[in-house]
Structures are given as structure tokens and as C-alpha cells.
Short mmCIF file of C-alpha atoms in Angstrom, two decimals:
data_model
loop_
_atom_site.label_atom_id
_atom_site.label_comp_id
_atom_site.label_asym_id
_atom_site.label_seq_id
_atom_site.Cartn_x
_atom_site.Cartn_y
_atom_site.Cartn_z
CA MET B 12 18.68 -52.02 10.19
CA THR B 13 19.52 -50.56 6.77
CA GLU B 14 23.23 -50.37 6.08
CA ARG B 15 24.52 -46.81 5.57
CA ILE B 16 27.00 -45.85 2.87
CA GLU B 17 29.97 -43.52 3.21
CA CYS B 18 29.83 -40.23 1.28
CA GLN B 19 32.03 -40.28 -1.85
CA THR B 20 33.55 -36.86 -1.12
CA PRO B 21 37.18 -37.27 0.03
CA GLY B 22 37.51 -36.29 3.67
CA CYS B 23 33.76 -36.31 4.36
CA SER B 24 32.82 -38.61 7.23
CA ALA B 25 29.07 -38.53 6.63
CA THR B 26 27.11 -41.70 5.93
CA ILE B 27 23.91 -41.86 3.92
CA LEU B 28 21.06 -44.23 3.19
CA PRO B 29 21.15 -46.19 -0.07
CA ALA B 30 18.07 -44.31 -1.28
CA THR B 31 19.88 -41.01 -0.80
CA ALA B 32 22.98 -42.37 -2.54
CA ALA B 33 20.86 -43.34 -5.52
CA LYS B 34 19.54 -39.80 -5.83
CA THR B 35 22.84 -37.97 -5.28
CA GLY B 36 25.32 -40.31 -6.93
CA GLY B 37 26.77 -41.44 -3.63
CA TYR B 38 27.17 -38.07 -1.98
CA CYS B 39 25.64 -36.81 1.25
CA MET B 40 23.11 -34.04 0.83
CA PRO B 41 25.40 -31.16 2.00
CA CYS B 42 28.13 -32.28 -0.44
CA HIS B 43 25.58 -32.77 -3.21
CA GLN B 44 24.19 -29.27 -2.67
CA GLU B 45 27.70 -27.84 -2.65
CA GLN B 46 28.37 -29.54 -5.99
CA GLN B 47 25.19 -28.02 -7.39
CA ARG B 48 26.19 -24.56 -6.19
CA GLU B 49 29.63 -24.94 -7.74
CA GLU B 50 28.13 -26.11 -11.03
CA GLN B 51 25.78 -23.12 -11.00
CA ARG B 52 28.66 -20.75 -10.23
CA ILE B 53 30.70 -22.11 -13.14
CA PHE B 54 27.69 -21.92 -15.46
CA ILE B 55 27.02 -18.30 -14.50
CA GLU B 56 30.69 -17.39 -14.86
CA GLN B 57 30.86 -18.90 -18.33
CA ASN B 58 27.55 -17.49 -19.57
CA ARG B 59 27.25 -14.12 -17.84
CA LYS B 60 26.98 -11.18 -20.22
CA GLU B 61 27.75 -7.54 -19.67
CA VAL B 62 24.90 -5.18 -20.47
CA ASP B 63 25.50 -1.46 -20.82
CA LEU B 64 22.14 0.26 -20.51
CA TYR B 65 23.82 3.64 -20.98
CA GLU B 66 25.64 2.87 -24.24
CA GLU B 67 25.54 5.91 -26.55
CA ILE B 68 23.19 7.75 -24.15
CA THR B 69 24.45 11.24 -23.37
CA ASP B 70 21.24 12.89 -22.14
CA PRO B 71 21.49 13.07 -18.30
CA VAL B 72 17.70 12.91 -17.98
CA GLU B 73 17.60 9.62 -19.87
CA VAL B 74 20.48 8.33 -17.76
CA LEU B 75 18.62 9.20 -14.56
CA ARG B 76 15.44 7.59 -15.83
CA ILE B 77 17.38 4.37 -16.34
CA MET B 78 18.94 4.64 -12.88
CA HIS B 79 15.51 5.05 -11.28
CA THR B 80 14.07 2.03 -13.11
CA SER B 81 14.02 -1.10 -10.96
CA ARG B 82 15.17 -4.34 -12.60
CA ARG B 83 14.69 -7.92 -11.52
CA TYR B 84 17.96 -9.56 -10.53
CA ASP B 85 19.37 -11.88 -13.18
CA PRO B 86 22.63 -13.66 -12.29
CA LEU B 87 23.44 -14.02 -16.00
CA ILE B 88 23.47 -10.25 -16.52
CA GLU B 89 26.13 -7.91 -15.19
CA TYR B 90 25.13 -4.28 -15.69
CA VAL B 91 27.89 -1.83 -16.52
CA PRO B 92 27.70 1.05 -14.02
CA TYR B 93 27.47 4.62 -15.27
CA PRO B 94 30.66 6.61 -14.56
CA LEU B 95 28.71 9.21 -12.52
CA ASN B 96 26.34 8.55 -9.62
CA ARG B 97 22.89 10.04 -9.13
CA GLU B 98 24.14 12.81 -6.89
CA GLN B 99 26.64 13.99 -9.49
CA LEU B 100 24.04 13.91 -12.24
CA TYR B 101 21.38 15.77 -10.29
CA THR B 102 23.74 18.53 -9.17
CA ALA B 103 24.78 19.13 -12.79
CA LEU B 104 21.26 19.31 -14.27
CA SER B 105 20.34 22.44 -16.17
CA LEU B 106 17.03 24.18 -15.42
CA GLU B 107 15.46 22.63 -18.53
CA GLU B 108 16.71 19.16 -17.59
CA ALA B 109 15.40 19.54 -14.04
CA GLU B 110 12.00 20.46 -15.46
CA ARG B 111 12.02 17.30 -17.56
CA MET B 112 12.85 15.17 -14.53
CA GLN B 113 10.02 16.83 -12.63
CA ALA B 114 7.61 16.06 -15.48
CA TYR B 115 8.77 12.44 -15.48
CA ALA B 116 8.18 12.21 -11.73
CA LEU B 117 4.63 13.45 -12.22
CA GLU B 118 4.07 10.77 -14.87
CA LEU B 119 5.20 8.13 -12.39
CA LEU B 120 3.00 9.60 -9.68
CA GLU B 121 -0.06 9.46 -11.92
CA ALA B 122 0.84 5.87 -12.83
CA GLY B 123 0.87 4.89 -9.15
CA ASP B 124 4.65 4.67 -8.62
CA GLU B 125 4.71 7.01 -5.63
CA ASP B 126 8.04 5.79 -4.22
CA THR B 127 10.08 6.49 -7.36
CA ALA B 128 8.24 9.75 -8.02
CA THR B 129 8.93 11.16 -4.56
CA GLU B 130 12.53 9.93 -4.69
CA ILE B 131 13.07 11.92 -7.90
CA LEU B 132 11.32 15.01 -6.56
CA ALA B 133 13.27 14.90 -3.29
CA SER B 134 16.51 14.59 -5.27
CA LEU B 135 15.58 17.68 -7.29
CA VAL B 136 14.89 19.67 -4.13
CA CYS B 137 17.92 18.49 -2.16
CA TYR B 138 20.55 18.26 -4.88
CA SER B 139 19.41 20.97 -7.28
CA GLY B 140 17.53 23.33 -4.98
CA LYS B 141 14.53 23.20 -7.30
CA LEU B 142 11.10 24.45 -6.25
CA LEU B 143 8.43 21.99 -7.32
CA ASP B 144 6.09 24.67 -8.61
CA ASN B 145 4.18 22.39 -10.98
CA CYS B 146 3.85 19.51 -8.54
CA TRP B 147 2.25 20.76 -5.34
CA LEU B 148 -1.38 20.52 -6.42
CA GLU B 149 -0.88 17.06 -7.87
CA LEU B 150 0.89 15.91 -4.71
CA MET B 151 -2.00 17.17 -2.61
CA GLU B 152 -4.53 15.57 -4.95
CA GLN B 153 -2.75 12.24 -4.44
CA ASN B 154 -2.41 12.83 -0.66
CA VAL B 155 1.38 12.66 -0.96
CA TYR B 156 3.07 14.72 1.74
CA ASN B 157 6.14 12.65 2.46
CA PRO B 158 8.90 13.71 2.43
CA ALA B 159 7.57 17.07 3.56
CA ILE B 160 10.55 18.92 2.06
CA LEU B 161 8.73 18.59 -1.27
CA PHE B 162 6.62 21.55 -0.10
CA LYS B 163 9.64 23.71 0.73
CA ASP B 164 9.00 27.40 -0.04
CA ALA B 165 5.61 26.72 -1.62
CA PRO B 166 3.62 29.91 -2.38
CA PRO B 167 0.74 31.41 -0.34
CA SER B 168 -1.90 29.63 -2.41
CA ILE B 169 -0.53 26.21 -1.45
CA ARG B 170 0.08 27.31 2.14
CA ASN B 171 -3.53 28.42 2.50
CA LEU B 172 -4.80 25.10 1.16
CA LEU B 173 -2.63 23.25 3.66
CA LEU B 174 -3.89 25.44 6.50
CA GLU B 175 -7.44 24.57 5.53
CA LYS B 176 -6.67 20.86 5.35
CA VAL B 177 -4.87 20.72 8.70
CA GLU B 178 -8.05 21.81 10.46
CA ILE B 179 -10.25 19.09 8.99
CA HIS B 180 -8.05 16.17 7.85
CA SER B 181 -7.12 14.42 11.08
CA GLY B 182 -5.57 11.44 9.30
CA ASN B 183 -3.02 13.62 7.50
CA ARG B 184 -2.45 16.19 10.24
CA ASN B 185 1.15 15.19 10.99
CA PRO B 186 2.39 15.39 7.38
CA LEU B 187 0.35 18.56 6.80
CA LEU B 188 2.03 20.28 9.75
CA LEU B 189 5.42 19.16 8.45
CA ALA B 190 4.63 20.54 5.01
CA LEU B 191 3.65 23.87 6.59
CA ALA B 192 6.91 23.89 8.54
CA TRP B 193 8.86 23.49 5.30
CA ILE B 194 7.02 26.46 3.81
CA GLY B 195 7.89 28.42 6.93
CA ASP B 196 6.82 31.85 5.69
CA GLU B 197 5.58 34.68 7.90
CA ALA B 198 1.99 33.43 7.77
CA VAL B 199 3.08 29.98 8.97
CA VAL B 200 5.15 31.53 11.74
CA GLN B 201 2.15 33.56 12.87
CA GLN B 202 -0.15 30.54 12.72
CA PHE B 203 2.25 28.46 14.81
CA LEU B 204 2.37 31.35 17.29
CA GLU B 205 -1.42 31.45 17.47
CA TRP B 206 -1.53 27.72 18.09
CA ARG B 207 1.00 28.15 20.88
CA ARG B 208 -1.11 30.84 22.54
CA ALA B 209 -4.38 28.97 22.09
CA ALA B 210 -3.95 25.29 21.28
CA PRO B 211 -6.57 23.92 18.86
CA GLU B 212 -8.68 21.01 20.02
CA TRP B 213 -6.88 18.62 17.71
CA ALA B 214 -3.50 19.45 19.30
CA GLN B 215 -4.19 16.89 22.03
CA GLU B 216 -3.99 14.19 19.35
CA LEU B 217 -0.36 15.12 18.59
CA TYR B 218 2.76 13.82 20.32
CA VAL B 219 4.25 17.34 20.42
CA THR B 220 2.83 20.84 20.24
CA PRO B 221 2.18 22.18 16.70
CA GLU B 222 5.07 24.66 16.75
CA ARG B 223 7.56 21.86 17.48
CA TYR B 224 7.05 20.61 13.93
CA ALA B 225 9.14 23.58 12.81
CA GLN B 226 12.29 21.83 14.02
CA GLU B 227 11.83 19.15 11.36
CA ALA B 228 12.38 21.94 8.81
CA GLY B 229 15.38 23.35 10.69
CA TRP B 230 13.87 26.31 12.53
CA GLU B 231 12.00 27.10 15.71
CA LEU B 232 9.51 29.57 17.08
CA THR B 233 11.33 31.67 19.68
CA ALA B 234 9.85 32.87 22.96
CA ALA B 235 9.24 36.20 21.23
CA GLY B 236 7.28 34.47 18.47
CA GLU B 237 9.90 34.89 15.76
CA ARG B 238 11.46 32.40 13.40
CA ARG B 239 15.01 31.31 14.25
CA ASP B 240 16.97 29.04 11.93
CA LEU B 241 18.90 26.26 13.69
CA PHE B 242 21.67 25.63 11.15
CA ALA B 243 24.20 27.47 8.98
CA ARG B 244 23.22 27.91 5.35
CA LYS B 245 26.52 26.85 3.78
CA ASN B 246 26.94 23.10 3.61
CA TYR B 247 30.45 21.65 3.29
CA ALA B 248 30.62 17.91 2.62
CA MET B 249 33.19 15.85 4.52
CA GLU B 250 34.71 13.73 1.79
CA ARG B 251 36.83 10.64 2.26
CA MET B 252 40.09 10.68 0.31
CA ASP B 253 42.09 7.70 -0.92
CA ALA B 254 45.14 8.97 0.97
CA PRO B 255 45.75 11.57 3.69
CA LEU B 256 46.29 15.15 2.60
CA GLU B 257 49.63 16.86 3.01
CA ALA B 258 50.19 18.29 6.49
CA GLY B 259 49.96 21.87 5.26
CA ASP B 260 46.62 21.25 3.59
CA GLN B 261 45.13 19.98 6.87
CA ALA B 262 46.38 22.82 9.06
CA SER B 263 42.92 24.30 9.57
CA GLU B 264 40.96 21.09 10.18
CA ALA B 265 41.14 17.67 11.77
CA PHE B 266 38.59 14.89 12.06
CA VAL B 267 38.13 11.88 14.34
CA THR B 268 41.22 12.15 16.50
CA VAL B 269 41.96 10.92 20.03
CA SER B 270 41.23 13.52 22.69
CA HIS B 271 43.46 14.11 25.69
CA GLN B 272 40.55 13.42 28.04
CA GLN B 273 38.83 10.31 29.34
CA CYS B 274 35.13 9.67 29.69
CA PRO B 275 34.11 9.79 33.38
CA TRP B 276 31.37 7.24 32.69
CA CYS B 277 33.18 4.40 30.94
CA GLY B 278 36.85 5.36 31.32
CA GLY B 279 37.46 5.29 27.58
CA GLN B 280 39.32 7.97 25.68
CA LEU B 281 37.18 10.76 24.30
CA THR B 282 37.17 11.39 20.55
CA THR B 283 37.45 14.78 18.86
CA LEU B 284 34.96 14.40 16.05
CA VAL B 285 35.67 17.76 14.39
CA GLU B 286 38.29 20.44 14.98
CA LEU B 287 38.26 23.65 12.94
CA GLN B 288 40.78 26.44 13.27
CA LYS B 289 39.97 30.13 12.93
CA GLY B 290 39.82 31.08 9.26
CA HIS B 291 38.37 27.77 8.10
CA PRO B 292 35.62 28.56 5.55
CA ALA B 293 33.07 26.38 7.34
CA LEU B 294 33.79 27.97 10.72
CA LYS B 295 33.04 31.41 9.30
CA GLU B 296 29.43 30.32 8.84
CA ILE B 297 29.04 29.05 12.41
CA ALA B 298 28.29 31.53 15.17
CA TRP B 299 31.36 30.74 17.25
CA ASP B 300 33.87 33.18 18.72
CA GLY B 301 37.35 31.83 19.28
CA GLU B 302 40.57 30.60 17.75
CA ARG B 303 39.17 27.14 17.15
CA LEU B 304 36.15 24.92 17.59
CA ALA B 305 36.69 21.35 18.75
CA VAL B 306 33.78 18.98 19.38
CA ASP B 307 34.61 16.10 21.72
CA THR B 308 32.43 13.19 22.73
CA CYS B 309 32.54 9.63 23.98
CA VAL B 310 31.60 7.53 20.97
CA ILE B 311 30.57 4.72 23.32
CA CYS B 312 28.42 6.51 25.89
CA GLY B 313 27.39 9.16 23.37
CA SER B 314 25.25 6.59 21.58
CA TYR B 315 23.06 6.43 24.70
CA SER B 316 22.80 10.07 25.74
CA VAL B 317 23.52 13.67 24.80
CA ILE B 318 27.11 14.55 25.74
CA TYR B 319 27.86 18.18 26.61
CA MET B 320 31.34 19.70 26.54
CA GLU B 321 32.32 23.13 27.83
CA VAL B 322 34.91 25.04 25.81
CA ASP B 323 37.46 27.40 27.35
CA PRO B 324 38.60 30.67 25.67
CA ALA B 325 41.50 28.85 24.00
CA GLY B 326 39.05 26.46 22.34
CA THR B 327 39.87 23.44 24.49
CA PRO B 328 36.82 21.31 25.35
CA PHE B 329 36.32 19.63 28.72
CA TRP B 330 33.64 17.42 30.23
CA SER B 331 30.63 19.44 31.30
CA LYS B 332 29.26 19.35 34.81
CA HIS B 333 25.82 19.29 33.22
CA ASN B 334 26.23 15.76 31.87
CA GLN B 335 23.96 13.29 33.62
CA ARG B 336 24.68 9.60 33.30
CA PRO B 337 21.48 7.87 32.17
CA ASP B 338 20.18 5.04 34.33
CA TYR B 339 19.94 2.78 31.29
CA LEU B 340 23.63 3.12 30.41
CA PRO B 341 25.02 -0.43 30.66
CA ASP B 342 28.28 -1.44 32.26
CA ILE B 343 30.91 -0.85 29.59
CA ASN B 344 33.72 -3.30 28.89
CA LEU B 345 36.22 -1.30 26.83
CA ASP B 346 37.69 -4.51 25.39
CA ASP B 347 34.44 -4.93 23.46
CA TYR B 348 35.00 -1.68 21.57
CA GLY B 349 37.67 -1.23 18.92
CA GLN B 350 39.15 1.98 17.56
CA ASP B 351 39.42 1.09 13.89
CA TYR B 352 37.35 4.18 13.08
CA LEU B 353 40.31 6.42 14.00
CA ALA B 354 42.14 5.29 10.86
CA ALA B 355 39.58 7.12 8.73
CA GLY B 356 40.14 10.49 10.39
CA PRO B 357 43.20 11.54 8.35
CA LEU B 358 41.35 10.60 5.15
CA LEU B 359 38.50 13.06 5.75
CA SER B 360 38.56 16.54 4.26
CA THR B 361 35.98 19.25 3.71
CA ALA B 362 34.99 19.96 0.13
CA GLU B 363 36.45 23.10 -1.42
CA SER B 364 33.04 24.51 -2.30
CA PRO B 365 29.76 24.32 -0.40
CA ARG B 366 26.89 22.30 -1.80
CA ASN B 367 23.16 22.95 -1.58
CA THR B 368 22.01 23.77 1.96
CA TYR B 369 19.51 20.90 1.94
CA HIS B 370 21.70 18.43 0.07
CA SER B 371 21.34 15.73 2.76
CA ALA B 372 18.07 16.84 4.35
CA VAL B 373 16.33 13.61 3.33
CA TRP B 374 18.23 10.76 4.91
CA GLY B 375 18.77 7.83 2.59
CA ILE B 376 19.11 9.52 -0.81
CA ASP B 377 22.62 10.94 -0.36
CA PRO B 378 25.73 8.72 -0.37
CA ILE B 379 27.82 11.38 1.44
CA VAL B 380 26.02 12.45 4.59
CA SER B 381 28.93 13.75 6.69
CA GLN B 382 28.99 17.53 6.53
CA ILE B 383 29.66 20.81 8.29
CA GLY B 384 26.73 23.20 8.19
CA GLY B 385 23.63 22.76 6.10
CA HIS B 386 20.41 21.08 7.18
CA PRO B 387 20.97 17.86 9.17
CA SER B 388 20.03 14.40 7.89
CA TRP B 389 17.81 13.07 10.63
CA VAL B 390 17.69 9.28 10.69
CA GLN B 391 14.75 9.56 13.07
CA ASP B 392 12.88 12.68 14.22
CA ALA B 393 14.61 16.05 14.56
CA GLU B 394 16.35 16.20 17.94
CA TYR B 395 18.03 19.53 18.69
CA PRO B 396 19.39 19.49 22.26
CA VAL B 397 18.72 22.32 24.69
CA CYS B 398 21.64 24.24 26.17
CA PRO B 399 21.87 23.28 29.86
CA CYS B 400 22.89 26.85 30.77
CA CYS B 401 20.44 29.13 28.95
CA SER B 402 17.75 26.56 28.02
CA HIS B 403 17.79 27.74 24.40
CA THR B 404 17.81 25.30 21.51
CA MET B 405 21.37 24.64 20.35
CA SER B 406 22.41 25.21 16.73
CA PHE B 407 23.46 22.38 14.45
CA ILE B 408 27.18 22.42 13.57
CA ALA B 409 27.99 19.20 11.75
CA GLN B 410 27.22 15.51 11.36
CA LEU B 411 29.42 12.47 10.91
CA ASP B 412 28.16 9.32 9.22
CA TRP B 413 29.83 6.34 10.88
CA GLY B 414 29.46 4.42 7.64
CA GLN B 415 32.21 6.63 6.19
CA LEU B 416 34.57 5.58 8.98
CA GLU B 417 34.13 1.82 9.21
CA GLU B 418 33.09 -0.88 6.74
CA TYR B 419 30.06 -1.85 8.79
CA GLY B 420 29.64 1.45 10.58
CA GLU B 421 26.11 2.61 11.28
CA GLY B 422 24.32 5.72 12.46
CA ILE B 423 25.12 9.41 12.54
CA TYR B 424 26.72 11.58 15.22
CA TYR B 425 25.24 15.08 15.27
CA MET B 426 27.09 18.10 16.69
CA PHE B 427 25.61 21.31 18.13
CA SER B 428 26.76 24.48 19.86
CA CYS B 429 25.59 27.33 22.03
CA ALA B 430 27.97 30.19 21.23
CA LYS B 431 26.79 32.35 24.12
CA ASP B 432 27.60 29.76 26.78
CA ARG B 433 30.48 28.13 24.84
CA ILE B 434 29.00 24.66 25.07
CA THR B 435 28.93 21.91 22.45
CA ALA B 436 26.72 18.84 22.40
CA THR B 437 26.61 15.58 20.50
CA LEU B 438 23.90 13.00 20.05
CA TYR B 439 23.60 9.83 18.03
CA GLN B 440 20.83 8.29 15.95
CA GLN B 441 21.00 4.66 14.87
CA SER B 442 20.43 3.92 11.20
#
């Protein structure tokens, strides 16, 4: 039997074969690999260089072009970040600068870089509210329909082309219907109504009826055949501060606080996700009559099911009799769930001024997703709950990105209301 040799690392009890010792200098393989990693770390630390790609560049279009350019990771290069992020740059673009970014996106599209091109175009639509008037034909030529918001408010000529294509292009029917929903003009509303009254043969290939695609663009076809928007136009970001605001500055709002009620399903304390007092700018845009609007939910059970709350005339929410515990809800051990997220509540505040209505409509491009009003950021498909009293689709109120509350937080809580029946609802989508 070959005699084994002790590893030379102090405190290491491993033994190695002589052949291994000859290769590693007397160290076991884990210790040898650790030495190599440490040597590499020291080498990188001593030789890493800072590279400022934005040095002396003041043109925001050129800055954005650099930001959108992918670079292979090099441990010996540390790139100096630009002082502004993409969102800040896009929202400050002039009309001429936005046109230049659009032209650049078309260049990328023609060169085959569809992902970067659509990311730029979606940023222009969501952040700047730009209509992509010179892009629609090229997008259709390239069969690019995702994200469908790129076709928002396109003119009748584009709408008519899409209506023609939806009848014959079965492979693109889903994105074509979504694009039509984002146009959403009177002709689209009437066409959706006609499809409701007499479903086309191809409708059986869909997972939902054609008119349901409208919800992806934030509206629905009512029973009377009219368009009804499902969200408030003004969009107030929920921003996270470095320190809590003064008490007087928070008098009209509160976020992520402990409710006075317990969840009948798991026994945990309910959480008030959003509370707005009468006179709050964001509340003025929401169809809600009362001194305040408070949206409660169980952040544990609410990730499994829609949670309804009924609101009394004073604005106090209480557990709705319409809630139905889902069969798949597991047994909850409250000790498995922390409440660290509550610490972030006092740090949240609504922005002083509203941003673009569709600022966060495309999930994944916006670093600040939490908001009151505006079009929701659906992680998955649009999912507007139905009021359990009147059976009408509930209106979107707000959304809270759990990533803004906890370091490893995931998913978004969405909030809705039915003003007529004074009911709120929450649902969760996992990111």
C-alpha cells in the first residue's frame, strides 16, 4: 500500500498520494486550488484597471448606445458607472434625441440584434411616451411583435394591416391580437365586439377569447361593447428613501405596516400594503369615495390566492366573506416567515410628480416598479380579479415590488378596487 503524505497546510488533516504531492508542492488538491484562487485574486487586484467608457461624452444618445452595448466580462477591467441610469437618461431625452435612439434601434434590428432593438424601443415608449411612427412597418416586416406595447396607438393603416394578418397568420395570432389591443382604437373595439358576438374559427386555437387580449393593454370590452380602462392614468412611483421622512411629510400616506387584523387562514398578522388619506394626489386619480383607502392582505396566503377585503365607510378594511381558502394552500408554520420587510415601509414615499402612465408596463426594464396608478407591470399574464359582489373587473390601484423591501425579495403584489362595492383585492405574481 502506497504511503500517504500529510498536506503542508497548517491545520489541514488531509493526506495525499506522493504523485499528488509532486504536482501540488505537498498540498492537498482543495488547499492547492485555494492557493491558486488567492494568487489569482491578488494578481487581479494588483493589475485591474479602471475604464471610463463615458469620459468626455456628453451626448445622452451616445451614452445610451454604450449602455446598451454588451461587453464580455474581463476581471482585469473595472468599468466606471455613469452617474445616471438608463431610466433617468430616457426620461430626459429631447424629441430629437429620442428620434436618434429610434433610428439606432432600427439599425440594430436590421443587423439582427432584435433583443437590444426592442429593449431600446420599449424604453422609448415606456419612459418617454414616444410613438414609434417610423418603426411599425419594419417591425412587421421582421415579424417582431413582442413586446406588443411597441404598437401602442399605431395609426389606422397599421391597424388594418394587423387585422388582415390576424386572419391568416396562425403562427403569430397571439402577438397580433396583443398588438391590436395596444392600438385599442374604436375600430379595434368594434372588431373585438364582433368576435365576441360571432367567434371566428381560429378562436378555438386560443387559450382565451379574442376580446380578453384587451386586458394585456389595460382595458376591457364591457357588456355593452364599450372600451373601459382598468387603471388610473397618473403614475406615481413609490421610491425608497435612505431615511424615513418627517412625520408631517408622511401624514397622507403609509406603506407596509402591520394591520390590526389576523389572517383567518394562517393566523398571521395582516399587512397594510398601502394607506392613502383623502387629499393625497394619487388618491384623487383613483375612483374611491371615502376619507382614506387602505389595502390589507396576508403576504403569506396572498401569494397563493386572491385576497379580498371589504372596506367600511370610515375606510377600515376587514376580511371579506367572499374569500375562499384554496385547496392547495399548504399548512403554514409562521416561524418559517420573517417580517424583515416591515422595516422598509417607513422608507417608502410617493414621488412628488407623476411619471409616464406606461413607465413600468414592460416588466424587466424598469428598476423602480412599485407605483400607485399607471399601467401595471405584469410579471406573467394580465390578471385583473373580478369583484365577488358585482362580477365586474376590478380596477388596478397600485403594485409593490418585494425586491424594494428585502434584499432577496421577489415578485410583485398587485392591488385592485371596486369602488361601487367598496372592496379591495390583492394578488401576487412570482418573478
